[in-house]
Amino acid sequence: MVSTLKTGVGDTLRVDPSASISGLPNLPLELKSEETAAIRRRRKSAGLSEDCGPHFGLALSGGGIRSATFSLGVLQALARHRLLRRFDYLSTVSGGGYTGGFLGRLFTRSKEDLVGALPKAVQPPAENTLSPADLVEKILTEPRSRPISFLRENGRYLSPTGAGDSLLAGAVVLRNLVSIHVVLGVLFVSVFLLFEALGVFRGDGLLHAALASALGAVAVSLFYWLGQPFLRRARDPFPARRFNNELSRATLFFLLVALGLLALSAVGWLASFVHQSFGPGFSLRQALNAAVGAGGLLAAVRGFFRLLPTGGGRVRIPVGLLAAILALLLTVFLLTLWAVAAILVSEGFGAAIWWAVAIAFALTLLLGRTLPFLNQSSLQALYGARLSRAYLGASNPERWTGSGQNVTEAIKGDGSSLEAYRPHEAGGPLHLLNITLNETVAGKSQVEQRDRKGLALAVGPCAVSAGKQSHALRVTDEDPRMALRPLEASRSEYAIFTTPKDSPLLNIYAESLPLETWIAVSGAAFTTGLGSRTSLALSLLCGLLNVRLGYWWDSGIDPAVRAGRSVPSLSGRLHLLFDRILPVQTHLLDEFLASFPGPNSRRWYLSDGGHFENTACYELIRRRLPLIVLCDDGADPEGRFDDLANLVRKARIDFRTEIAFLSDADFADDPAGRFFGGLPALRKDTETGFSKRQAALARIRYPDGTEGLLIVLKPTLTGDEPLDVLDYYALHPAFPQEPTSDQFFDEAQWESYRKLGELVGDRFVAALSGRPLTPENLLPRTAEPRTA
């Protein structure tokens, strides 16, 4: 039976519960069956009927600890009203994953641990028959429970013990920064030594080579024009056009080589100048004069920009331009430093310079094969460890007393393997972790991706999904790696998950990462790959400063066997060659130069899921759920709803799904209008400083004719919050939209966000007025259901 509901705006809402239970549209049949079976098991464990209604989803957006803390309050409110267990899916991204992982890890603890997490005064008797879902609800709603208290005490999860811990983290950061530049420095010193041995580095050799390459470009161009009359008389124009394209590519190749050689020649000249100026006779006075001169030059540049007319204020240099200037200066400085080092080494070895070249390249090759260095040299491990100990460790009994409370120390039981992380088996939701697979050069066409520069990657309990239509089932295997079985419609088309056609192996064996690493990768906001915001200047600057939170994940897939893959260009083939010989340096330079091949490489560069879609609703829209509740906690101080706009756009383009928000007028005659409103009602009023509403509702039209509802819960203030929350707002006017860069919450800040989330959750439940959590009960009261 299909229910249709009048919405009061001229059309109806159509929901087919039987279709939602029997299968999840827009997914491969095997994946539909796997998730449907898992949902039935989780409902049984949660004390619900296996057929209690359609599948519902809860999404926790990105936004760092702000999102994590506000979302925690919402979860507490839903748990108090026994509605949390009604959600079959939990989709998280970035900061939402902190709390999502905390909740999921609670469900995976033993029953004894859950009972011990409660204060003794409210612990059930030993012979209690409470389910894990019952106990998790009690833990969430009891403010004195050990996990909630632990989270409150660790709002400064990145620097929990203050100055001492910051110094330790600083030492790790410095060690990794130096290590990165040693690895790359050895590579460039080797190259410069080779040029020095050939006698072309400090002379005119590189200039002559650059001139020869430029002449090669001219020759190819002349050949192009001279050949046009003959090509036009060809009977078949296609080979002629292809030949013209090859000549154009050859021209570009020669020009790029010429520019590269000119740059190397400039580096050689600058290094020679520095070497001569700072030679043995170089005095301290000269050094001071040089420093003063450099400082004066910088001051003059700064003063120049300050004096420029702006029509009302000082010049504000765009972030992109500033990043480009800083990155260029750092690059020139480092290249010059390495070039001077090469000159000094060559002088030290004298006639035996070729021995120096051999030793340098041998060391380069050795460093290039140490693949663990790629990820261990970044800040990802430190970031993941702090997240794991603060959020996943909050439900670890070893953390509640004694030395376990120090989150700077690792303790067994904090994290979990991804294989053992199955909260749905104990009544929790199916947890979907959203990540961005950075791709600036598409593997299918080998052209630059100028818009998205990334693909969605979702890791769930049943499968891993990539892009719009690629999926691979997670299967049980004795191999310690993650075993994936591709679910591709056709083996002749481009497929992200693939195995060789003639291979007897049905599975892909990818790198197995623990839960805490996946959560940290999902929250890797500051790194070299930023999805659609990736740029050469920012990537180069972040790389040189080693601000790298992303992860190079070994997918286990050889891109050479992928069907539908375009033939690599000459530069592409050279890249593959260097990748095989020096994989560490190749991947580091890819990061620095913002060149991410996406799935067209065995190792995929993964970063914050918010770099692709920050609401975490993408995977829920893919599953065409009839009800989605979203905690939209991304940074939005100006009330532009950028994350929601991005979701609407991607839902339409990728899934042919339309999302339309209701207005204030749709709730004019409904009591729920005191809580729900149009998006403008969620903006802060410039006069009062408060918002009129804290939630919005949108209708979702799926391509199969069914419809759903999207409920957006927003961290806004209406002016009737408790005194402590309003007091915090008076002292911090940016609340509750303080910058995501603030990841060090004190007690007042943490409690203000948590309490606000709890209030919004309570008001959302009150808007139901005691009615069941169903799509029809969330529409305006003027919409009476009717059956068809």
Short mmCIF file of N, CA and C in Angstrom, two decimals, residues 599-698:
data_model
loop_
_atom_site.label_atom_id
_atom_site.label_comp_id
_atom_site.label_asym_id
_atom_site.label_seq_id
_atom_site.Cartn_x
_atom_site.Cartn_y
_atom_site.Cartn_z
N PRO A 599 41.54 7.15 -8.07
CA PRO A 599 41.63 5.69 -8.12
C PRO A 599 42.55 5.17 -9.22
N ASN A 600 43.10 6.08 -10.04
CA ASN A 600 44.01 5.65 -11.11
C ASN A 600 45.43 5.47 -10.58
N SER A 601 45.53 5.13 -9.32
CA SER A 601 46.79 4.80 -8.68
C SER A 601 46.49 3.74 -7.64
N ARG A 602 47.46 2.91 -7.35
CA ARG A 602 47.22 1.87 -6.34
C ARG A 602 46.93 2.50 -4.98
N ARG A 603 47.62 3.61 -4.68
CA ARG A 603 47.40 4.28 -3.41
C ARG A 603 46.53 5.51 -3.62
N TRP A 604 45.47 5.59 -2.84
CA TRP A 604 44.50 6.67 -2.96
C TRP A 604 44.73 7.66 -1.83
N TYR A 605 44.72 8.96 -2.16
CA TYR A 605 44.90 9.97 -1.13
C TYR A 605 43.54 10.35 -0.55
N LEU A 606 43.32 9.99 0.72
CA LEU A 606 42.04 10.19 1.39
C LEU A 606 42.14 11.36 2.37
N SER A 607 41.06 12.13 2.45
CA SER A 607 41.02 13.27 3.37
C SER A 607 39.60 13.46 3.88
N ASP A 608 39.38 14.56 4.58
CA ASP A 608 38.10 14.88 5.21
C ASP A 608 36.93 14.69 4.25
N GLY A 609 35.91 13.93 4.70
CA GLY A 609 34.73 13.74 3.86
C GLY A 609 34.02 15.02 3.53
N GLY A 610 34.19 16.05 4.40
CA GLY A 610 33.57 17.34 4.13
C GLY A 610 34.15 18.04 2.94
N HIS A 611 35.31 17.61 2.46
CA HIS A 611 35.86 18.20 1.24
C HIS A 611 35.03 17.84 0.01
N PHE A 612 34.19 16.81 0.16
CA PHE A 612 33.26 16.45 -0.93
C PHE A 612 31.82 16.84 -0.57
N GLU A 613 31.37 16.41 0.62
CA GLU A 613 30.00 16.70 1.03
C GLU A 613 29.97 16.68 2.55
N ASN A 614 29.64 17.80 3.17
CA ASN A 614 29.86 17.98 4.61
C ASN A 614 28.65 17.68 5.48
N THR A 615 27.49 17.36 4.91
CA THR A 615 26.33 17.07 5.76
C THR A 615 26.23 15.60 6.13
N ALA A 616 26.95 14.73 5.42
CA ALA A 616 26.90 13.27 5.62
C ALA A 616 25.59 12.67 5.14
N CYS A 617 24.80 13.43 4.37
CA CYS A 617 23.53 12.91 3.85
C CYS A 617 23.67 12.22 2.50
N TYR A 618 24.83 12.34 1.87
CA TYR A 618 25.01 11.82 0.51
C TYR A 618 24.67 10.34 0.42
N GLU A 619 25.21 9.53 1.34
CA GLU A 619 24.96 8.09 1.30
C GLU A 619 23.52 7.75 1.68
N LEU A 620 22.89 8.57 2.51
CA LEU A 620 21.49 8.33 2.87
C LEU A 620 20.56 8.66 1.72
N ILE A 621 20.90 9.70 0.97
CA ILE A 621 20.13 10.02 -0.24
C ILE A 621 20.29 8.89 -1.26
N ARG A 622 21.50 8.36 -1.37
CA ARG A 622 21.73 7.23 -2.30
C ARG A 622 20.78 6.08 -1.97
N ARG A 623 20.50 5.86 -0.69
CA ARG A 623 19.65 4.75 -0.25
C ARG A 623 18.17 5.10 -0.29
N ARG A 624 17.86 6.34 -0.68
CA ARG A 624 16.47 6.79 -0.86
C ARG A 624 15.63 6.55 0.39
N LEU A 625 16.14 6.98 1.53
CA LEU A 625 15.43 6.80 2.79
C LEU A 625 14.24 7.76 2.87
N PRO A 626 13.14 7.33 3.47
CA PRO A 626 11.96 8.20 3.57
C PRO A 626 12.09 9.26 4.66
N LEU A 627 13.03 9.07 5.61
CA LEU A 627 13.21 10.07 6.65
C LEU A 627 14.70 10.18 7.00
N ILE A 628 15.22 11.40 6.93
CA ILE A 628 16.61 11.67 7.28
C ILE A 628 16.63 12.85 8.25
N VAL A 629 17.25 12.67 9.40
CA VAL A 629 17.43 13.75 10.36
C VAL A 629 18.90 14.15 10.33
N LEU A 630 19.15 15.42 10.10
CA LEU A 630 20.51 15.93 9.94
C LEU A 630 20.85 16.94 11.02
N CYS A 631 21.97 16.71 11.71
CA CYS A 631 22.55 17.74 12.58
C CYS A 631 23.53 18.53 11.71
N ASP A 632 23.10 19.69 11.26
CA ASP A 632 23.90 20.50 10.33
C ASP A 632 24.77 21.46 11.14
N ASP A 633 25.98 21.01 11.46
CA ASP A 633 26.83 21.75 12.39
C ASP A 633 28.07 22.34 11.73
N GLY A 634 28.11 22.38 10.41
CA GLY A 634 29.26 22.97 9.75
C GLY A 634 29.34 24.47 10.00
N ALA A 635 30.53 25.02 9.86
CA ALA A 635 30.71 26.45 10.10
C ALA A 635 29.84 27.26 9.14
N ASP A 636 28.95 28.07 9.70
CA ASP A 636 28.03 28.86 8.87
C ASP A 636 27.66 30.15 9.61
N PRO A 637 28.66 30.98 9.95
CA PRO A 637 28.39 32.17 10.75
C PRO A 637 27.51 33.20 10.04
N GLU A 638 27.52 33.20 8.70
CA GLU A 638 26.73 34.19 7.96
C GLU A 638 25.37 33.65 7.53
N GLY A 639 25.07 32.40 7.87
CA GLY A 639 23.77 31.84 7.53
C GLY A 639 23.55 31.68 6.04
N ARG A 640 24.57 31.24 5.31
CA ARG A 640 24.44 31.05 3.86
C ARG A 640 24.03 29.64 3.50
N PHE A 641 24.13 28.69 4.43
CA PHE A 641 23.74 27.30 4.21
C PHE A 641 24.49 26.68 3.03
N ASP A 642 25.79 26.94 2.98
CA ASP A 642 26.60 26.42 1.88
C ASP A 642 26.59 24.90 1.83
N ASP A 643 26.67 24.25 2.98
CA ASP A 643 26.70 22.79 3.00
C ASP A 643 25.39 22.20 2.49
N LEU A 644 24.27 22.80 2.87
CA LEU A 644 22.97 22.32 2.38
C LEU A 644 22.85 22.55 0.87
N ALA A 645 23.33 23.70 0.40
CA ALA A 645 23.28 23.98 -1.04
C ALA A 645 24.12 22.96 -1.81
N ASN A 646 25.27 22.61 -1.27
CA ASN A 646 26.12 21.61 -1.91
C ASN A 646 25.43 20.25 -1.95
N LEU A 647 24.73 19.89 -0.87
CA LEU A 647 23.98 18.63 -0.85
C LEU A 647 22.87 18.64 -1.90
N VAL A 648 22.11 19.73 -1.98
CA VAL A 648 21.02 19.83 -2.96
C VAL A 648 21.58 19.66 -4.37
N ARG A 649 22.71 20.31 -4.64
CA ARG A 649 23.31 20.25 -5.98
C ARG A 649 23.79 18.83 -6.32
N LYS A 650 24.49 18.21 -5.40
CA LYS A 650 25.03 16.88 -5.68
C LYS A 650 23.93 15.82 -5.73
N ALA A 651 22.89 15.98 -4.91
CA ALA A 651 21.78 15.04 -4.97
C ALA A 651 21.10 15.08 -6.33
N ARG A 652 20.96 16.29 -6.88
CA ARG A 652 20.32 16.42 -8.18
C ARG A 652 21.20 15.86 -9.30
N ILE A 653 22.50 16.17 -9.26
CA ILE A 653 23.40 15.75 -10.34
C ILE A 653 23.69 14.26 -10.28
N ASP A 654 23.98 13.75 -9.09
CA ASP A 654 24.44 12.37 -8.97
C ASP A 654 23.31 11.36 -8.86
N PHE A 655 22.20 11.73 -8.20
CA PHE A 655 21.15 10.75 -7.93
C PHE A 655 19.79 11.15 -8.50
N ARG A 656 19.76 12.23 -9.31
CA ARG A 656 18.51 12.70 -9.91
C ARG A 656 17.42 12.89 -8.85
N THR A 657 17.83 13.43 -7.73
CA THR A 657 16.94 13.63 -6.59
C THR A 657 16.82 15.12 -6.29
N GLU A 658 15.60 15.59 -6.11
CA GLU A 658 15.35 17.00 -5.83
C GLU A 658 15.03 17.19 -4.34
N ILE A 659 15.65 18.21 -3.74
CA ILE A 659 15.40 18.55 -2.34
C ILE A 659 14.86 19.97 -2.30
N ALA A 660 13.64 20.13 -1.79
CA ALA A 660 12.99 21.44 -1.73
C ALA A 660 12.58 21.74 -0.29
N PHE A 661 13.03 22.90 0.23
CA PHE A 661 12.74 23.27 1.61
C PHE A 661 11.38 23.96 1.72
N LEU A 662 10.66 23.64 2.80
CA LEU A 662 9.40 24.31 3.09
C LEU A 662 9.68 25.70 3.64
N SER A 663 8.67 26.56 3.60
CA SER A 663 8.80 27.94 4.07
C SER A 663 8.04 28.13 5.37
N ASP A 664 8.17 29.30 5.97
CA ASP A 664 7.43 29.60 7.20
C ASP A 664 5.93 29.48 6.98
N ALA A 665 5.47 29.86 5.80
CA ALA A 665 4.02 29.83 5.53
C ALA A 665 3.46 28.43 5.60
N ASP A 666 4.26 27.42 5.31
CA ASP A 666 3.77 26.04 5.35
C ASP A 666 3.47 25.59 6.77
N PHE A 667 4.01 26.29 7.77
CA PHE A 667 3.79 25.92 9.16
C PHE A 667 2.92 26.93 9.89
N ALA A 668 2.26 27.81 9.14
CA ALA A 668 1.52 28.91 9.77
C ALA A 668 0.43 28.41 10.70
N ASP A 669 -0.26 27.33 10.35
CA ASP A 669 -1.39 26.83 11.13
C ASP A 669 -1.04 25.56 11.89
N ASP A 670 0.23 25.31 12.10
CA ASP A 670 0.64 24.07 12.75
C ASP A 670 1.45 24.41 14.00
N PRO A 671 1.16 23.77 15.14
CA PRO A 671 1.93 24.03 16.36
C PRO A 671 3.43 23.78 16.20
N ALA A 672 3.79 22.86 15.28
CA ALA A 672 5.21 22.57 15.06
C ALA A 672 5.94 23.76 14.48
N GLY A 673 5.18 24.78 14.00
CA GLY A 673 5.81 25.97 13.47
C GLY A 673 6.59 26.76 14.50
N ARG A 674 6.38 26.46 15.78
CA ARG A 674 7.18 27.10 16.82
C ARG A 674 8.62 26.59 16.82
N PHE A 675 8.82 25.45 16.16
CA PHE A 675 10.17 24.85 16.09
C PHE A 675 10.69 24.83 14.66
N PHE A 676 9.86 24.42 13.72
CA PHE A 676 10.26 24.35 12.31
C PHE A 676 9.97 25.68 11.62
N GLY A 677 10.78 25.96 10.60
CA GLY A 677 10.56 27.15 9.79
C GLY A 677 11.33 27.06 8.50
N GLY A 678 11.21 28.05 7.66
CA GLY A 678 12.01 28.09 6.45
C GLY A 678 13.46 28.40 6.79
N LEU A 679 14.36 28.19 5.84
CA LEU A 679 15.78 28.42 6.10
C LEU A 679 16.08 29.85 6.57
N PRO A 680 15.42 30.88 6.01
CA PRO A 680 15.71 32.24 6.51
C PRO A 680 15.46 32.40 8.00
N ALA A 681 14.52 31.63 8.56
CA ALA A 681 14.21 31.74 9.99
C ALA A 681 15.32 31.19 10.87
N LEU A 682 16.28 30.47 10.27
CA LEU A 682 17.40 29.90 11.02
C LEU A 682 18.59 30.87 11.09
N ARG A 683 18.50 31.98 10.35
CA ARG A 683 19.60 32.94 10.37
C ARG A 683 19.52 33.81 11.61
N LYS A 684 20.67 34.29 12.06
CA LYS A 684 20.72 35.16 13.23
C LYS A 684 20.21 36.55 12.84
N ASP A 685 19.28 37.08 13.61
CA ASP A 685 18.76 38.42 13.38
C ASP A 685 19.81 39.44 13.81
N THR A 686 20.12 40.36 12.93
CA THR A 686 21.20 41.33 13.23
C THR A 686 20.83 42.26 14.38
N GLU A 687 19.55 42.47 14.64
CA GLU A 687 19.13 43.37 15.72
C GLU A 687 19.07 42.67 17.06
N THR A 688 18.42 41.50 17.10
CA THR A 688 18.26 40.81 18.38
C THR A 688 19.43 39.88 18.69
N GLY A 689 20.14 39.42 17.67
CA GLY A 689 21.22 38.47 17.87
C GLY A 689 20.75 37.04 17.99
N PHE A 690 19.43 36.81 17.83
CA PHE A 690 18.88 35.46 17.95
C PHE A 690 18.19 35.05 16.65
N SER A 691 17.93 33.75 16.53
CA SER A 691 17.22 33.20 15.38
C SER A 691 15.77 32.92 15.77
N LYS A 692 14.91 32.86 14.77
CA LYS A 692 13.49 32.60 15.05
C LYS A 692 13.22 31.10 15.23
N ARG A 693 13.96 30.27 14.52
CA ARG A 693 13.71 28.83 14.57
C ARG A 693 15.03 28.08 14.68
N GLN A 694 14.93 26.78 14.96
CA GLN A 694 16.12 25.94 15.12
C GLN A 694 16.10 24.72 14.22
N ALA A 695 15.11 24.63 13.34
CA ALA A 695 15.02 23.46 12.45
C ALA A 695 14.28 23.84 11.18
N ALA A 696 14.61 23.14 10.12
CA ALA A 696 13.93 23.31 8.83
C ALA A 696 13.57 21.94 8.30
N LEU A 697 12.61 21.93 7.40
CA LEU A 697 12.13 20.68 6.83
C LEU A 697 12.13 20.79 5.31
N ALA A 698 12.60 19.73 4.65
CA ALA A 698 12.63 19.70 3.19
C ALA A 698 12.02 18.41 2.69
#
